[in-house]
CSV table of C-alpha atoms in Angstrom, one decimal:
chain,number,residue,atom,x,y,z
S,1,MET,CA,92.1,209.4,-28.5
S,2,SER,CA,89.9,212.3,-29.5
S,3,GLY,CA,91.4,212.7,-33.0
S,4,ASN,CA,93.6,215.3,-34.8
S,5,ALA,CA,96.2,216.8,-32.4
S,6,THR,CA,94.3,216.5,-29.1
S,7,HIS,CA,94.4,213.1,-27.4
S,8,HIS,CA,93.0,211.5,-24.3
S,9,PHE,CA,94.8,208.3,-23.4
S,10,ARG,CA,92.8,205.5,-22.0
S,11,ASN,CA,95.1,202.7,-20.8
S,12,THR,CA,98.8,203.8,-20.9
S,13,SER,CA,101.1,204.4,-17.9
S,14,ILE,CA,104.7,205.3,-17.4
S,15,LEU,CA,106.4,202.5,-15.5
S,16,THR,CA,109.8,204.1,-15.2
S,17,VAL,CA,112.0,206.9,-16.6
S,18,GLN,CA,115.8,206.6,-16.3
S,19,THR,CA,118.9,208.5,-17.5
S,20,ALA,CA,122.5,207.9,-18.5
S,21,ASP,CA,124.7,210.8,-17.7
S,22,ALA,CA,127.7,211.7,-19.9
S,23,SER,CA,130.9,211.8,-17.8
S,24,GLN,CA,133.0,214.7,-19.2
S,25,VAL,CA,132.1,218.1,-17.7
S,26,VAL,CA,132.7,221.0,-20.1
S,27,THR,CA,132.3,224.4,-18.5
S,28,SER,CA,131.0,227.5,-20.3
S,29,ASP,CA,134.2,229.2,-19.1
S,30,ALA,CA,136.2,226.6,-21.0
S,31,LEU,CA,134.3,227.2,-24.2
S,32,ASP,CA,134.7,231.0,-23.7
S,33,ASP,CA,138.4,230.6,-23.3
S,34,ARG,CA,138.6,228.8,-26.7
S,35,LEU,CA,136.7,231.7,-28.3
S,36,LEU,CA,138.3,234.6,-26.4
S,37,GLU,CA,140.3,236.0,-29.3
S,38,THR,CA,137.2,235.9,-31.6
S,39,TYR,CA,135.1,237.6,-28.9
S,40,GLN,CA,137.7,240.4,-28.5
S,41,ARG,CA,138.0,240.9,-32.3
S,42,VAL,CA,134.2,241.1,-33.0
S,43,GLY,CA,133.4,243.2,-29.9
S,44,LEU,CA,131.6,240.6,-27.8
S,45,ARG,CA,132.1,240.0,-24.1
S,46,PRO,CA,132.9,236.5,-22.9
S,47,GLY,CA,130.4,235.0,-20.5
S,48,LEU,CA,127.3,235.0,-22.7
S,49,LEU,CA,126.6,231.3,-22.1
S,50,GLU,CA,126.4,231.8,-18.4
S,51,ARG,CA,125.1,235.4,-18.2
S,52,LEU,CA,122.4,235.1,-20.9
S,53,CYS,CA,121.5,231.4,-20.8
S,54,GLY,CA,122.3,230.5,-17.2
S,55,ILE,CA,124.3,227.5,-18.4
S,56,THR,CA,127.5,227.0,-16.4
S,57,GLU,CA,128.4,223.6,-17.8
S,58,ARG,CA,127.3,220.8,-20.1
S,59,ARG,CA,128.6,217.2,-20.6
S,60,TRP,CA,130.3,215.3,-23.3
S,61,TRP,CA,130.6,211.5,-23.5
S,62,ALA,CA,133.9,209.9,-22.6
S,63,GLU,CA,136.2,208.9,-25.4
S,64,GLY,CA,135.0,205.7,-27.1
S,65,VAL,CA,131.4,206.2,-25.7
S,66,THR,CA,128.7,207.1,-28.3
S,67,PHE,CA,125.2,208.5,-28.1
S,68,VAL,CA,124.0,205.0,-29.1
S,69,ASP,CA,125.9,203.6,-26.1
S,70,GLY,CA,124.2,206.3,-23.9
S,71,ALA,CA,120.7,205.4,-25.3
S,72,ALA,CA,121.3,201.7,-24.7
S,73,MET,CA,122.6,202.3,-21.1
S,74,ALA,CA,119.5,204.4,-20.3
S,75,GLY,CA,117.3,201.8,-22.0
S,76,ALA,CA,118.8,199.0,-20.0
S,77,LYS,CA,118.3,200.8,-16.7
S,78,ALA,CA,114.7,201.6,-17.6
S,79,ILE,CA,113.9,198.0,-18.5
S,80,SER,CA,115.6,196.8,-15.3
S,81,GLU,CA,113.7,199.3,-13.1
S,82,SER,CA,110.4,198.6,-14.7
S,83,GLY,CA,110.5,194.9,-13.9
S,84,VAL,CA,109.2,194.2,-17.5
S,85,ASP,CA,110.7,191.1,-19.2
S,86,PRO,CA,112.5,192.4,-22.3
S,87,ALA,CA,110.8,189.6,-24.2
S,88,ASP,CA,107.5,191.4,-23.5
S,89,ILE,CA,108.6,194.7,-25.1
S,90,GLY,CA,106.7,195.1,-28.4
S,91,LEU,CA,108.1,198.4,-29.5
S,92,MET,CA,111.2,200.5,-29.2
S,93,ILE,CA,111.3,204.0,-30.5
S,94,ASN,CA,114.6,206.0,-30.8
S,95,THR,CA,114.0,209.7,-30.7
S,96,SER,CA,117.6,211.0,-31.0
S,97,VAL,CA,118.5,214.0,-33.1
S,98,SER,CA,122.0,212.7,-33.1
S,99,ARG,CA,122.8,210.2,-35.9
S,100,LYS,CA,125.8,208.9,-37.6
S,101,HIS,CA,124.2,207.5,-40.7
S,102,LEU,CA,121.3,208.4,-43.0
S,103,GLU,CA,120.6,204.7,-42.9
S,104,PRO,CA,120.0,202.3,-41.3
S,105,SER,CA,118.0,203.8,-38.4
S,106,THR,CA,119.7,204.6,-35.1
S,107,ALA,CA,117.0,202.5,-33.5
S,108,VAL,CA,118.5,199.2,-34.9
S,109,ALA,CA,121.8,199.9,-33.2
S,110,VAL,CA,120.1,200.5,-29.9
S,111,HIS,CA,117.8,197.5,-30.4
S,112,SER,CA,120.9,195.3,-31.0
S,113,ALA,CA,122.8,196.7,-28.1
S,114,LEU,CA,119.9,195.9,-25.7
S,115,GLY,CA,119.4,192.5,-27.1
S,116,LEU,CA,115.6,193.1,-27.6
S,117,PRO,CA,113.6,190.3,-29.2
S,118,ARG,CA,113.1,190.0,-32.9
S,119,SER,CA,109.4,190.6,-32.2
S,120,ALA,CA,110.1,194.1,-30.9
S,121,GLN,CA,109.3,196.6,-33.7
S,122,ASN,CA,111.8,199.4,-33.8
S,123,PHE,CA,112.3,202.7,-35.6
S,124,ASP,CA,113.3,206.3,-35.3
S,125,VAL,CA,111.0,209.2,-34.6
S,126,THR,CA,112.7,212.5,-35.1
S,127,ASN,CA,111.2,215.9,-34.6
S,128,ALA,CA,114.0,218.2,-33.3
S,129,CYS,CA,113.7,218.6,-29.5
S,130,LEU,CA,110.1,217.4,-29.4
S,131,GLY,CA,110.9,213.8,-30.6
S,132,PHE,CA,110.7,212.1,-27.2
S,133,VAL,CA,107.3,213.5,-26.4
S,134,ASN,CA,106.1,212.5,-29.8
S,135,GLY,CA,107.5,209.0,-29.2
S,136,MET,CA,105.5,208.8,-26.0
S,137,GLU,CA,102.3,209.8,-27.8
S,138,LEU,CA,102.8,207.3,-30.6
S,139,ALA,CA,103.7,204.4,-28.2
S,140,ALA,CA,100.7,205.3,-26.0
S,141,ALA,CA,98.4,205.2,-29.1
S,142,MET,CA,99.7,201.7,-29.9
S,143,ILE,CA,99.2,200.5,-26.4
S,144,ASP,CA,95.7,201.9,-26.2
S,145,SER,CA,94.8,200.2,-29.4
S,146,GLY,CA,96.0,196.9,-28.2
S,147,MET,CA,98.8,196.5,-30.7
S,148,ILE,CA,101.4,196.1,-28.0
S,149,ASP,CA,101.6,195.7,-24.2
S,150,HIS,CA,104.9,197.5,-23.5
S,151,ALA,CA,107.0,200.1,-25.2
S,152,LEU,CA,110.5,201.5,-24.7
S,153,ILE,CA,111.3,205.1,-25.7
S,154,VAL,CA,115.1,206.0,-25.9
S,155,ASN,CA,117.1,209.0,-26.7
S,156,GLY,CA,120.9,209.7,-26.8
S,157,GLU,CA,122.5,213.0,-27.8
S,158,ASP,CA,126.0,214.0,-28.6
S,159,PRO,CA,126.7,217.6,-29.7
S,160,GLN,CA,130.5,217.4,-29.4
S,161,THR,CA,131.4,217.2,-33.1
S,162,ALA,CA,129.1,220.1,-34.0
S,163,GLN,CA,130.5,222.1,-31.1
S,164,GLU,CA,134.1,221.4,-32.0
S,165,ASN,CA,133.3,222.3,-35.7
S,166,THR,CA,131.6,225.5,-34.5
S,167,ILE,CA,134.5,226.7,-32.4
S,168,ALA,CA,137.0,226.0,-35.2
S,169,ARG,CA,134.8,227.9,-37.7
S,170,LEU,CA,134.2,230.9,-35.4
S,171,ASN,CA,137.9,231.2,-34.7
S,172,GLY,CA,138.4,231.8,-38.4
S,173,PRO,CA,139.6,235.3,-39.6
S,174,GLY,CA,136.4,236.3,-41.3
S,175,THR,CA,134.0,235.7,-38.4
S,176,THR,CA,131.7,238.6,-37.5
S,177,SER,CA,129.6,239.2,-34.4
S,178,LYS,CA,126.5,238.1,-36.4
S,179,ASP,CA,128.2,234.8,-37.1
S,180,VAL,CA,128.9,234.2,-33.5
S,181,LEU,CA,125.3,235.0,-32.5
S,182,ALA,CA,123.8,232.9,-35.3
S,183,GLU,CA,125.8,229.8,-34.1
S,184,PHE,CA,125.6,230.6,-30.4
S,185,ALA,CA,122.8,228.1,-29.7
S,186,THR,CA,125.1,225.2,-30.7
S,187,LEU,CA,127.3,225.9,-27.7
S,188,THR,CA,124.3,225.6,-25.3
S,189,LEU,CA,123.8,221.9,-26.2
S,190,GLY,CA,124.9,219.0,-24.0
S,191,ALA,CA,125.3,215.2,-24.2
S,192,GLY,CA,123.1,212.8,-22.3
S,193,ALA,CA,120.5,210.1,-22.6
S,194,ALA,CA,117.1,209.1,-21.2
S,195,ALA,CA,114.7,206.2,-21.6
S,196,MET,CA,111.2,205.4,-20.6
S,197,VAL,CA,109.1,202.2,-20.4
S,198,LEU,CA,105.4,202.4,-21.0
S,199,GLY,CA,102.8,199.8,-20.3
S,200,ARG,CA,99.1,199.0,-20.0
S,201,THR,CA,97.5,200.8,-17.0
S,202,ASP,CA,95.2,197.8,-16.3
S,203,ARG,CA,98.2,195.6,-15.8
S,204,HIS,CA,100.4,198.1,-14.0
S,205,PRO,CA,98.5,199.9,-11.3
S,206,GLU,CA,101.8,201.0,-9.9
S,207,GLY,CA,102.5,203.1,-13.0
S,208,HIS,CA,101.9,206.8,-13.7
S,209,ARG,CA,99.0,207.3,-16.0
S,210,MET,CA,99.2,209.3,-19.2
S,211,VAL,CA,96.1,211.6,-19.3
S,212,GLY,CA,96.2,213.4,-22.5
S,213,SER,CA,98.2,215.7,-24.8
S,214,VAL,CA,97.8,218.6,-27.2
S,215,SER,CA,100.1,219.4,-30.2
S,216,ARG,CA,100.2,222.3,-32.6
S,217,ALA,CA,102.4,223.3,-35.5
S,218,ALA,CA,103.7,226.5,-37.0
S,219,THR,CA,105.8,225.2,-39.8
S,220,GLU,CA,106.1,228.5,-41.5
S,221,HIS,CA,109.0,229.0,-39.1
S,222,HIS,CA,111.0,226.0,-40.3
S,223,GLU,CA,114.0,228.0,-41.3
S,224,LEU,CA,114.6,229.7,-37.9
S,225,CYS,CA,116.8,226.9,-36.7
S,226,VAL,CA,118.6,224.6,-39.2
S,227,GLY,CA,121.4,222.3,-38.3
S,228,ASP,CA,123.5,219.2,-39.1
S,229,ASN,CA,126.6,217.6,-37.7
S,230,GLU,CA,128.7,220.5,-39.0
S,231,MET,CA,126.7,223.6,-38.2
S,232,MET,CA,123.5,224.9,-36.6
S,233,ARG,CA,122.3,228.4,-37.4
S,234,THR,CA,119.6,229.9,-35.2
S,235,ASP,CA,117.6,233.1,-35.2
S,236,LEU,CA,117.5,233.3,-31.4
S,237,LYS,CA,114.9,236.0,-31.0
S,238,GLY,CA,112.8,234.9,-33.9
S,239,LEU,CA,112.7,231.3,-32.5
S,240,LEU,CA,111.8,232.5,-29.0
S,241,ASP,CA,109.1,234.8,-30.2
S,242,ALA,CA,107.5,232.3,-32.6
S,243,GLY,CA,107.8,229.5,-30.0
S,244,LEU,CA,106.0,231.5,-27.4
S,245,GLU,CA,103.3,232.6,-29.8
S,246,LEU,CA,102.7,229.0,-30.9
S,247,SER,CA,102.7,227.7,-27.3
S,248,MET,CA,100.3,230.3,-26.2
S,249,ASP,CA,97.9,229.5,-29.0
S,250,MET,CA,98.1,225.8,-28.1
S,251,TRP,CA,97.6,226.6,-24.4
S,252,THR,CA,94.5,228.6,-25.2
S,253,GLU,CA,93.0,226.0,-27.4
S,254,ALA,CA,93.8,223.2,-24.9
S,255,ALA,CA,91.5,224.9,-22.3
S,256,ALA,CA,88.5,223.4,-24.0
S,257,GLU,CA,89.7,219.9,-23.1
S,258,PHE,CA,92.1,220.3,-20.2
S,259,ASP,CA,92.2,222.5,-17.0
S,260,TRP,CA,96.0,223.0,-17.2
S,261,ALA,CA,95.6,226.8,-16.5
S,262,GLY,CA,94.3,225.9,-13.0
S,263,GLY,CA,97.8,224.9,-12.0
S,264,MET,CA,99.9,221.8,-11.9
S,265,ASP,CA,102.2,220.3,-9.3
S,266,ARG,CA,105.1,220.2,-11.7
S,267,TYR,CA,105.9,221.7,-15.1
S,268,VAL,CA,108.6,219.9,-16.9
S,269,ILE,CA,109.6,222.4,-19.6
S,270,HIS,CA,112.1,221.7,-22.4
S,271,GLN,CA,115.4,222.9,-21.1
S,272,VAL,CA,116.8,225.7,-23.2
S,273,SER,CA,118.0,228.7,-21.1
S,274,LYS,CA,116.9,230.9,-18.2
S,275,VAL,CA,115.6,233.4,-20.7
S,276,HIS,CA,113.3,230.8,-22.3
S,277,THR,CA,112.2,229.4,-19.0
S,278,ALA,CA,111.4,232.8,-17.5
S,279,ALA,CA,109.5,233.8,-20.6
S,280,MET,CA,107.4,230.6,-20.6
S,281,CYS,CA,106.5,231.0,-17.0
S,282,LYS,CA,105.5,234.6,-17.4
S,283,ARG,CA,103.5,234.0,-20.5
S,284,PHE,CA,101.5,231.1,-18.9
S,285,GLY,CA,101.3,232.4,-15.4
S,286,ILE,CA,103.3,229.4,-14.1
S,287,ASP,CA,104.8,229.3,-10.6
S,288,GLU,CA,108.6,229.1,-11.3
S,289,SER,CA,109.1,227.2,-8.0
S,290,ARG,CA,107.3,224.3,-9.7
S,291,VAL,CA,109.6,224.3,-12.8
S,292,PRO,CA,112.7,222.1,-12.2
S,293,ARG,CA,115.8,223.1,-14.1
S,294,THR,CA,118.6,220.9,-15.5
S,295,PHE,CA,120.0,223.3,-18.1
S,296,PRO,CA,122.4,225.1,-15.7
S,297,THR,CA,124.6,221.9,-15.4
S,298,ARG,CA,123.5,219.8,-18.4
S,299,GLY,CA,122.7,222.4,-21.1
S,300,ASN,CA,120.1,221.8,-23.7
S,301,LEU,CA,119.9,218.0,-24.1
S,302,GLY,CA,117.6,218.2,-27.1
S,303,PRO,CA,114.8,215.6,-27.0
S,304,ALA,CA,116.4,214.0,-23.9
S,305,SER,CA,115.9,217.2,-21.8
S,306,VAL,CA,112.2,216.6,-20.9
S,307,PRO,CA,112.6,212.9,-19.8
S,308,PHE,CA,116.0,213.7,-18.2
S,309,THR,CA,114.4,216.5,-16.1
S,310,LEU,CA,111.4,214.3,-15.2
S,311,ALA,CA,113.7,211.5,-14.1
S,312,GLY,CA,115.4,213.9,-11.7
S,313,GLU,CA,112.0,214.8,-10.2
S,314,GLN,CA,110.4,211.4,-9.8
S,315,ASP,CA,111.6,210.8,-6.2
S,316,SER,CA,110.0,214.0,-5.1
S,317,LEU,CA,106.6,213.3,-6.7
S,318,VAL,CA,103.8,211.7,-4.8
S,319,ASP,CA,100.7,209.8,-5.8
S,320,GLY,CA,98.1,212.2,-7.2
S,321,ASP,CA,100.5,214.9,-8.4
S,322,ARG,CA,99.8,216.3,-11.8
S,323,VAL,CA,102.8,216.7,-14.1
S,324,LEU,CA,102.7,218.6,-17.3
S,325,LEU,CA,105.4,218.0,-19.9
S,326,MET,CA,105.9,221.0,-22.1
S,327,GLY,CA,108.0,220.4,-25.3
S,328,ILE,CA,108.9,222.4,-28.3
S,329,GLY,CA,110.9,221.6,-31.3
S,330,SER,CA,112.4,223.9,-34.0
S,331,GLY,CA,110.3,223.6,-37.1
S,332,LEU,CA,108.1,224.7,-35.2
S,333,ASN,CA,106.1,222.1,-33.3
S,334,ALA,CA,104.9,222.3,-29.7
S,335,SER,CA,103.2,219.8,-27.3
S,336,CYS,CA,101.9,219.5,-23.8
S,337,LEU,CA,101.3,216.1,-22.2
S,338,GLU,CA,99.8,215.5,-18.8
S,339,ILE,CA,100.7,212.7,-16.4
S,340,ALA,CA,98.7,211.7,-13.3
S,341,TRP,CA,101.5,210.6,-11.0
């Protein structure tokens, strides 16, 4: 590690990344139908979710299945695929935005569901949609330092309650077009889960080496997107503009340490919408054919979106490919993390 917010990892590799898909498909048309009278009353056309965001559908968990169950399912798959003995996992980090309680941590429920050993330290790391990448950085630092040999990062998200509350509220008689647009981003979210096992590179030559990362903050924008289980209000244009500015500053500063501007084999960008993806690619000069997309059928999975998208690409990646994870979280915080596949 080089200190501050620019890191070079020495001995950490990704052993596997796996997902757990929610089973209930919820189309954007179905949500539009539930808001049709409100759209007509406030002068908005249905179809914004698909036309503006490129999201045709997202998922909800089946009745009786929670985001904790999803995180545990993804975690179990990741442990199994990694070949690591669960007894050898020294750390489990949960990075979910979704949570049922203020305390205890969500991590303890996932730890219990997985039957991890008492010796496996566990806690939550939350940082809006950037949490999973932050969890990777923290776990890698602990592996590099020799504190642990293996780490499990998990994430499970469930926006259904917030979306149901949003629809009910927007269907109220006093709703205006500004209210709809302010809460619009809530309807882009989707349910899903992802998990990743990290280990020491010198013990796992089959793994995919973490090279380095850069993070930057612009916390003066922390009020552009604020949410809880009842409501999320977002300044869509303000968040996009500030996010692009912060990401561009980070990208420029990273050039002194990394040659990312020279081109990567795959760019795994946080999945928000087609507008966000196109703007990122244009601003950074990225070849859009190298940017996989999961938002059209899964929506914005929050912190799970980057690992979920990476998991879908892993079978098409070959040894030597360079992969750049590009995350951003409301607040604002942004990170890029390179993997040597």
